[in-house]
């Protein structure tokens, strides 16, 4: 085991420094392109009528490459991954390859699938936008909060130790309710909650075109409200100190302060937060139509419909892309809200 572990680590270092992907620790797969929410900060649902989905043969082909690349964890994302009728069949195939599975979900149908989720998925991350009224409003779905709560409680009633965490996008519509979001996370039974600012500038989340200024401004914290945001973050540090210590709030206080910096940067008051990210070297995203990206936000590298994932990641153009990639100067990376930095020696992912 030690020899295999060392070999795996060496391959990860080579992936970082040779630009050829020898090992891919993490992959994100989108089984279905549609979503069962209509969130104000996302356009995925607008393409529901024409949504694509992966089939069993696609998963088998992907797994052939992921096995070669010694992948350890797959995040099943979307859209809503559970909308794919073959979702749990996909999970069975993945588990046969000794790969862990995380499910990123709106949470609306967790209760319907509780037993299978516990059996085949290693952990769930749900989206939470506020207390009941605010969550339903931002999701544009009546009863969304209650369905989420009931689904979590259903899973916890079967296995109280099953890991379910939450993720919240902080923006103009909910930042004044930040404290209530933390309280709501406890109310519905989450093990932890993490926060990130709203992406308003990339082509991710089914945006064929970048949002215009008016749409961006509907989510950005207004210039005159930045002091309010700063005060809210300070109050959270004080009021929820024990939740930082227990890691119920996943981020450190310093990390949360970067949310203020991000919004201040949009008003040219501060630079965008510095980030260390090696996502294009340690992960890949496979979308519901087969498109392969180095992360959610960067341009496609190819499609599994025309070539294998392994070949796409190690094509001449992909290697050249990584050689020329500098996250400190890339316009998309500078404004990125969600980044990954996975050390080659770290086996916890």
Short mmCIF file of C-alpha atoms in Angstrom, two decimals:
data_model
loop_
_atom_site.label_atom_id
_atom_site.label_comp_id
_atom_site.label_asym_id
_atom_site.label_seq_id
_atom_site.Cartn_x
_atom_site.Cartn_y
_atom_site.Cartn_z
CA UNK A 1 0.00 0.00 0.00
CA UNK A 2 2.83 2.40 0.88
CA UNK A 3 4.52 1.77 -2.47
CA UNK A 4 1.26 2.37 -4.36
CA UNK A 5 0.60 5.52 -2.36
CA UNK A 6 4.05 6.88 -3.13
CA UNK A 7 3.65 6.05 -6.81
CA UNK A 8 0.30 7.84 -6.87
CA UNK A 9 1.83 10.92 -5.22
CA UNK A 10 4.74 10.97 -7.67
CA UNK A 11 2.30 10.83 -10.59
CA UNK A 12 0.38 13.75 -9.14
CA UNK A 13 3.55 15.82 -8.95
CA UNK A 14 4.34 14.91 -12.56
CA UNK A 15 0.85 16.03 -13.60
CA UNK A 16 1.48 19.43 -12.07
CA UNK A 17 4.90 19.98 -13.54
CA UNK A 18 4.94 18.07 -16.85
CA UNK A 19 1.49 19.35 -18.00
CA UNK A 20 0.52 15.77 -18.96
CA UNK A 21 -2.25 14.43 -16.74
CA UNK A 22 -0.89 11.24 -15.15
CA UNK A 23 -3.40 11.23 -12.30
CA UNK A 24 -6.77 12.96 -12.01
CA UNK A 25 -7.82 12.85 -8.34
CA UNK A 26 -11.25 14.41 -8.84
CA UNK A 27 -13.80 14.50 -11.65
CA UNK A 28 -17.15 16.24 -11.84
CA UNK A 29 -19.86 14.57 -13.90
CA UNK A 30 -23.18 16.18 -14.83
CA UNK A 31 -25.60 13.29 -15.49
CA UNK A 32 -28.45 15.61 -16.50
CA UNK A 33 -28.47 19.10 -17.97
CA UNK A 34 -31.80 20.23 -16.52
CA UNK A 35 -32.63 21.55 -13.06
CA UNK A 36 -35.71 21.40 -10.84
CA UNK A 37 -35.17 24.92 -9.46
CA UNK A 38 -35.27 28.33 -11.17
CA UNK A 39 -32.63 30.18 -9.20
CA UNK A 40 -32.09 33.89 -9.83
CA UNK A 41 -28.29 33.48 -9.96
CA UNK A 42 -28.28 30.60 -12.46
CA UNK A 43 -29.56 30.06 -16.01
CA UNK A 44 -29.37 26.26 -16.16
CA UNK A 45 -33.14 25.90 -15.79
CA UNK A 46 -33.73 28.10 -18.84
CA UNK A 47 -32.44 25.24 -21.01
CA UNK A 48 -34.62 22.54 -19.46
CA UNK A 49 -36.63 21.92 -22.64
CA UNK A 50 -33.48 21.08 -24.59
CA UNK A 51 -31.51 19.48 -21.77
CA UNK A 52 -29.11 16.65 -22.55
CA UNK A 53 -28.26 13.69 -20.35
CA UNK A 54 -25.53 11.11 -20.14
CA UNK A 55 -26.25 7.46 -20.86
CA UNK A 56 -24.81 4.29 -19.34
CA UNK A 57 -22.35 3.81 -22.20
CA UNK A 58 -21.04 7.34 -21.60
CA UNK A 59 -20.35 6.55 -17.95
CA UNK A 60 -18.63 3.29 -18.89
CA UNK A 61 -16.38 5.14 -21.34
CA UNK A 62 -15.60 7.86 -18.79
CA UNK A 63 -14.77 5.28 -16.13
CA UNK A 64 -12.31 3.57 -18.48
CA UNK A 65 -10.29 6.80 -18.51
CA UNK A 66 -10.81 7.59 -14.83
CA UNK A 67 -9.54 4.16 -13.86
CA UNK A 68 -6.37 4.79 -15.91
CA UNK A 69 -6.04 8.17 -14.20
CA UNK A 70 -6.54 6.69 -10.69
CA UNK A 71 -9.46 8.98 -9.87
CA UNK A 72 -10.53 8.80 -6.22
CA UNK A 73 -13.72 10.87 -6.12
CA UNK A 74 -16.48 11.89 -8.51
CA UNK A 75 -18.81 14.80 -7.81
CA UNK A 76 -22.21 14.25 -9.42
CA UNK A 77 -23.47 17.71 -10.26
CA UNK A 78 -25.80 19.47 -12.64
CA UNK A 79 -28.38 20.81 -13.17
CA UNK A 80 -29.89 18.26 -10.87
CA UNK A 81 -28.10 14.91 -11.13
CA UNK A 82 -31.07 13.00 -9.69
CA UNK A 83 -33.17 13.91 -12.74
CA UNK A 84 -31.28 11.28 -14.73
CA UNK A 85 -33.37 8.12 -14.59
CA UNK A 86 -30.19 6.02 -14.52
CA UNK A 87 -28.45 8.00 -11.77
CA UNK A 88 -28.19 5.13 -9.31
CA UNK A 89 -27.09 2.72 -12.05
CA UNK A 90 -24.26 5.18 -12.73
CA UNK A 91 -23.42 5.10 -9.03
CA UNK A 92 -23.28 1.31 -9.05
CA UNK A 93 -20.79 1.37 -11.93
CA UNK A 94 -18.67 4.01 -10.21
CA UNK A 95 -18.60 2.17 -6.89
CA UNK A 96 -17.41 -0.99 -8.66
CA UNK A 97 -14.30 1.01 -9.56
CA UNK A 98 -13.69 1.91 -5.91
CA UNK A 99 -14.33 5.62 -6.48
CA UNK A 100 -16.12 7.73 -3.88
CA UNK A 101 -19.19 9.73 -4.90
CA UNK A 102 -20.38 13.14 -3.76
CA UNK A 103 -23.81 14.38 -4.84
CA UNK A 104 -24.41 18.10 -5.36
CA UNK A 105 -28.17 18.61 -5.24
CA UNK A 106 -30.99 21.12 -4.89
CA UNK A 107 -32.31 18.70 -2.28
CA UNK A 108 -35.89 18.67 -3.57
CA UNK A 109 -36.04 14.90 -4.08
CA UNK A 110 -33.63 13.63 -1.42
CA UNK A 111 -36.50 12.14 0.58
CA UNK A 112 -37.72 10.09 -2.39
CA UNK A 113 -34.30 8.48 -2.84
CA UNK A 114 -33.00 8.41 0.74
CA UNK A 115 -32.23 4.69 0.97
CA UNK A 116 -30.39 4.52 -2.36
CA UNK A 117 -28.45 7.68 -1.61
CA UNK A 118 -27.22 6.25 1.68
CA UNK A 119 -26.31 2.98 -0.03
CA UNK A 120 -24.54 4.33 -3.11
CA UNK A 121 -23.45 7.94 -2.42
CA UNK A 122 -20.73 8.83 0.09
CA UNK A 123 -21.98 12.30 0.92
CA UNK A 124 -24.40 15.03 -0.18
CA UNK A 125 -23.92 18.77 -0.63
CA UNK A 126 -27.15 20.76 -0.90
CA UNK A 127 -27.83 24.35 -1.87
CA UNK A 128 -29.27 26.68 0.76
CA UNK A 129 -30.14 30.31 0.06
CA UNK A 130 -31.85 31.56 3.21
CA UNK A 131 -34.54 30.85 5.74
CA UNK A 132 -37.76 29.30 4.43
CA UNK A 133 -39.30 32.37 2.80
CA UNK A 134 -36.07 33.65 1.27
CA UNK A 135 -34.89 30.23 0.07
CA UNK A 136 -38.19 29.61 -1.72
CA UNK A 137 -38.05 33.09 -3.27
CA UNK A 138 -34.50 32.76 -4.61
CA UNK A 139 -35.17 29.23 -5.87
CA UNK A 140 -38.50 30.32 -7.40
CA UNK A 141 -40.05 27.09 -6.13
CA UNK A 142 -42.89 27.01 -3.59
CA UNK A 143 -42.12 24.58 -0.78
CA UNK A 144 -38.45 24.15 -1.77
CA UNK A 145 -37.21 24.75 1.77
CA UNK A 146 -39.63 22.26 3.32
CA UNK A 147 -38.79 19.57 0.75
CA UNK A 148 -35.09 20.13 1.40
CA UNK A 149 -35.60 19.91 5.16
CA UNK A 150 -37.76 16.78 4.92
CA UNK A 151 -35.23 15.09 2.62
CA UNK A 152 -32.34 15.74 4.99
CA UNK A 153 -34.33 14.58 7.98
CA UNK A 154 -35.40 11.44 6.11
CA UNK A 155 -31.76 10.52 5.42
CA UNK A 156 -30.70 11.35 8.97
CA UNK A 157 -33.54 9.24 10.39
CA UNK A 158 -32.03 6.22 8.62
CA UNK A 159 -28.38 7.06 9.29
CA UNK A 160 -27.77 9.95 11.71
CA UNK A 161 -24.08 10.02 10.79
CA UNK A 162 -24.59 10.29 7.04
CA UNK A 163 -22.68 13.42 5.88
CA UNK A 164 -24.81 16.23 4.45
CA UNK A 165 -23.32 19.69 4.08
CA UNK A 166 -24.69 22.91 2.63
CA UNK A 167 -23.40 25.51 0.22
CA UNK A 168 -24.75 29.04 0.03
CA UNK A 169 -24.17 31.73 -2.59
CA UNK A 170 -24.09 35.13 -0.88
CA UNK A 171 -25.38 38.05 -2.96
CA UNK A 172 -27.53 41.15 -2.87
CA UNK A 173 -30.77 39.27 -2.18
CA UNK A 174 -29.64 37.36 0.90
CA UNK A 175 -26.52 38.88 2.49
CA UNK A 176 -28.53 40.84 5.08
CA UNK A 177 -29.98 37.50 6.19
CA UNK A 178 -26.60 35.78 6.50
CA UNK A 179 -27.09 35.05 10.20
CA UNK A 180 -30.51 33.55 9.50
CA UNK A 181 -28.98 31.29 6.85
CA UNK A 182 -26.62 29.79 9.44
CA UNK A 183 -29.54 29.27 11.82
CA UNK A 184 -31.59 27.67 9.03
CA UNK A 185 -28.67 25.34 8.21
CA UNK A 186 -28.81 24.06 11.78
CA UNK A 187 -32.59 23.84 11.71
CA UNK A 188 -32.70 21.53 8.71
CA UNK A 189 -29.95 19.29 10.09
CA UNK A 190 -26.87 20.10 8.02
CA UNK A 191 -23.46 19.04 9.32
CA UNK A 192 -21.80 22.19 7.97
CA UNK A 193 -22.36 25.18 5.72
CA UNK A 194 -19.97 26.96 3.34
CA UNK A 195 -20.28 30.29 1.56
CA UNK A 196 -19.14 31.83 -1.71
CA UNK A 197 -20.01 34.98 -3.67
CA UNK A 198 -22.13 35.01 -6.81
CA UNK A 199 -20.51 34.46 -10.17
CA UNK A 200 -21.81 37.22 -12.43
CA UNK A 201 -19.20 37.37 -15.18
CA UNK A 202 -18.46 33.90 -16.58
CA UNK A 203 -20.26 31.73 -19.16
CA UNK A 204 -20.87 28.99 -16.59
CA UNK A 205 -24.34 27.82 -15.55
CA UNK A 206 -25.74 27.72 -19.09
CA UNK A 207 -24.99 31.33 -19.97
CA UNK A 208 -24.52 31.47 -23.72
CA UNK A 209 -23.70 35.15 -23.32
CA UNK A 210 -22.28 37.04 -20.37
CA UNK A 211 -24.89 38.82 -18.28
CA UNK A 212 -25.46 42.48 -19.08
CA UNK A 213 -24.74 45.13 -16.48
CA UNK A 214 -28.31 45.35 -15.19
CA UNK A 215 -28.43 41.60 -14.53
CA UNK A 216 -25.06 41.68 -12.79
CA UNK A 217 -26.16 44.60 -10.64
CA UNK A 218 -29.23 42.67 -9.49
CA UNK A 219 -26.90 40.30 -7.61
CA UNK A 220 -23.82 42.38 -6.83
CA UNK A 221 -23.73 44.10 -3.45
CA UNK A 222 -24.33 47.79 -4.24
CA UNK A 223 -21.48 50.21 -3.58
CA UNK A 224 -23.41 52.01 -0.85
CA UNK A 225 -24.13 48.69 0.92
CA UNK A 226 -20.52 47.51 1.16
CA UNK A 227 -20.16 48.87 4.72
CA UNK A 228 -23.27 46.89 5.66
CA UNK A 229 -21.74 43.73 4.19
CA UNK A 230 -18.52 44.35 6.08
CA UNK A 231 -20.42 44.84 9.33
CA UNK A 232 -22.48 41.69 8.71
CA UNK A 233 -19.32 39.59 8.29
CA UNK A 234 -17.87 41.07 11.49
CA UNK A 235 -21.08 40.27 13.38
CA UNK A 236 -20.97 36.70 12.11
CA UNK A 237 -17.42 36.31 13.45
CA UNK A 238 -18.66 37.45 16.86
CA UNK A 239 -22.06 35.75 17.02
CA UNK A 240 -21.03 32.38 15.57
CA UNK A 241 -17.52 32.06 16.98
CA UNK A 242 -18.09 28.49 18.18
CA UNK A 243 -19.34 27.47 14.73
CA UNK A 244 -16.01 28.50 13.22
CA UNK A 245 -14.20 26.52 15.91
CA UNK A 246 -16.25 23.36 15.29
CA UNK A 247 -16.08 23.92 11.50
CA UNK A 248 -19.86 24.00 11.23
CA UNK A 249 -19.03 27.10 9.20
CA UNK A 250 -16.56 25.51 6.81
CA UNK A 251 -14.55 28.62 5.96
CA UNK A 252 -12.15 30.47 8.20
CA UNK A 253 -12.97 34.11 9.11
CA UNK A 254 -10.22 35.16 6.72
CA UNK A 255 -11.85 33.24 3.88
CA UNK A 256 -15.22 34.89 4.53
CA UNK A 257 -13.60 38.31 4.42
CA UNK A 258 -12.69 37.55 0.82
CA UNK A 259 -16.39 37.67 -0.03
CA UNK A 260 -16.34 41.35 0.94
CA UNK A 261 -13.16 41.82 -1.08
CA UNK A 262 -14.77 40.17 -4.12
CA UNK A 263 -17.74 42.55 -4.13
CA UNK A 264 -15.53 45.55 -3.36
CA UNK A 265 -13.39 44.58 -6.36
CA UNK A 266 -16.41 44.83 -8.65
CA UNK A 267 -16.58 48.48 -7.61
CA UNK A 268 -12.84 48.93 -8.24
CA UNK A 269 -12.12 49.52 -4.54
CA UNK A 270 -9.87 46.48 -4.07
CA UNK A 271 -8.21 43.83 -6.23
CA UNK A 272 -10.07 40.55 -6.60
CA UNK A 273 -9.04 38.08 -3.88
CA UNK A 274 -5.79 36.24 -4.50
CA UNK A 275 -6.34 32.54 -4.98
CA UNK A 276 -4.28 29.42 -5.44
CA UNK A 277 -5.95 27.05 -7.85
CA UNK A 278 -4.73 23.96 -9.67
CA UNK A 279 -8.12 22.69 -10.87
CA UNK A 280 -7.02 22.21 -14.53
CA UNK A 281 -4.26 19.87 -13.33
CA UNK A 282 -6.20 17.82 -10.75
CA UNK A 283 -9.80 17.73 -11.97
CA UNK A 284 -12.09 17.85 -14.98
CA UNK A 285 -15.77 18.54 -15.63
CA UNK A 286 -17.83 16.34 -17.96
CA UNK A 287 -21.12 17.99 -18.88
CA UNK A 288 -24.42 16.33 -19.74
CA UNK A 289 -23.82 16.71 -23.49
CA UNK A 290 -20.33 15.21 -23.25
CA UNK A 291 -18.39 18.48 -23.21
CA UNK A 292 -15.16 18.30 -21.21
CA UNK A 293 -13.84 21.37 -19.40
CA UNK A 294 -10.88 21.88 -17.08
CA UNK A 295 -13.35 23.43 -14.58
CA UNK A 296 -16.88 24.87 -14.60
CA UNK A 297 -15.73 28.26 -15.83
CA UNK A 298 -13.02 27.73 -18.47
CA UNK A 299 -13.43 26.95 -22.17
CA UNK A 300 -14.06 23.34 -23.37
CA UNK A 301 -11.20 20.97 -24.17
CA UNK A 302 -13.24 18.50 -26.22
CA UNK A 303 -16.13 16.03 -26.02
CA UNK A 304 -16.38 12.42 -24.90
CA UNK A 305 -18.75 11.91 -27.84
CA UNK A 306 -15.77 12.10 -30.19
CA UNK A 307 -12.78 10.97 -28.10
CA UNK A 308 -11.90 9.40 -24.76
CA UNK A 309 -11.56 11.56 -21.66
CA UNK A 310 -7.95 10.47 -21.26
CA UNK A 311 -7.09 11.51 -24.82
CA UNK A 312 -8.91 14.83 -24.47
CA UNK A 313 -7.06 15.76 -21.28
CA UNK A 314 -3.71 14.85 -22.81
CA UNK A 315 -4.20 16.15 -26.32
CA UNK A 316 -1.63 18.58 -27.69
CA UNK A 317 -4.07 21.47 -27.37
CA UNK A 318 -4.92 20.61 -23.74
CA UNK A 319 -1.26 20.31 -22.78
CA UNK A 320 -0.56 23.61 -24.50
CA UNK A 321 -3.47 25.17 -22.63
CA UNK A 322 -2.07 24.09 -19.26
CA UNK A 323 1.45 25.22 -20.22
CA UNK A 324 0.15 28.69 -20.97
CA UNK A 325 -2.30 28.84 -18.07
CA UNK A 326 -1.65 31.50 -15.42
CA UNK A 327 -4.52 31.94 -12.98
CA UNK A 328 -3.05 35.25 -11.84
CA UNK A 329 -3.58 36.81 -15.27
CA UNK A 330 -6.41 34.79 -16.82
CA UNK A 331 -9.49 37.10 -16.83
CA UNK A 332 -11.88 34.29 -15.88
CA UNK A 333 -9.68 33.04 -13.06
CA UNK A 334 -9.13 36.51 -11.62
CA UNK A 335 -12.87 36.88 -11.01
CA UNK A 336 -13.53 33.23 -10.15
CA UNK A 337 -15.69 32.55 -7.09
CA UNK A 338 -14.96 28.83 -6.69
CA UNK A 339 -11.46 27.45 -6.82
CA UNK A 340 -9.63 24.25 -5.98
CA UNK A 341 -6.09 23.83 -4.72
CA UNK A 342 -5.21 20.18 -4.14
CA UNK A 343 -1.72 19.46 -2.87
CA UNK A 344 -0.13 16.34 -4.41
CA UNK A 345 0.58 14.94 -0.96
CA UNK A 346 -3.02 15.40 0.23
CA UNK A 347 -5.07 12.20 0.06
CA UNK A 348 -8.23 13.71 1.62
CA UNK A 349 -10.59 14.72 -1.18
#
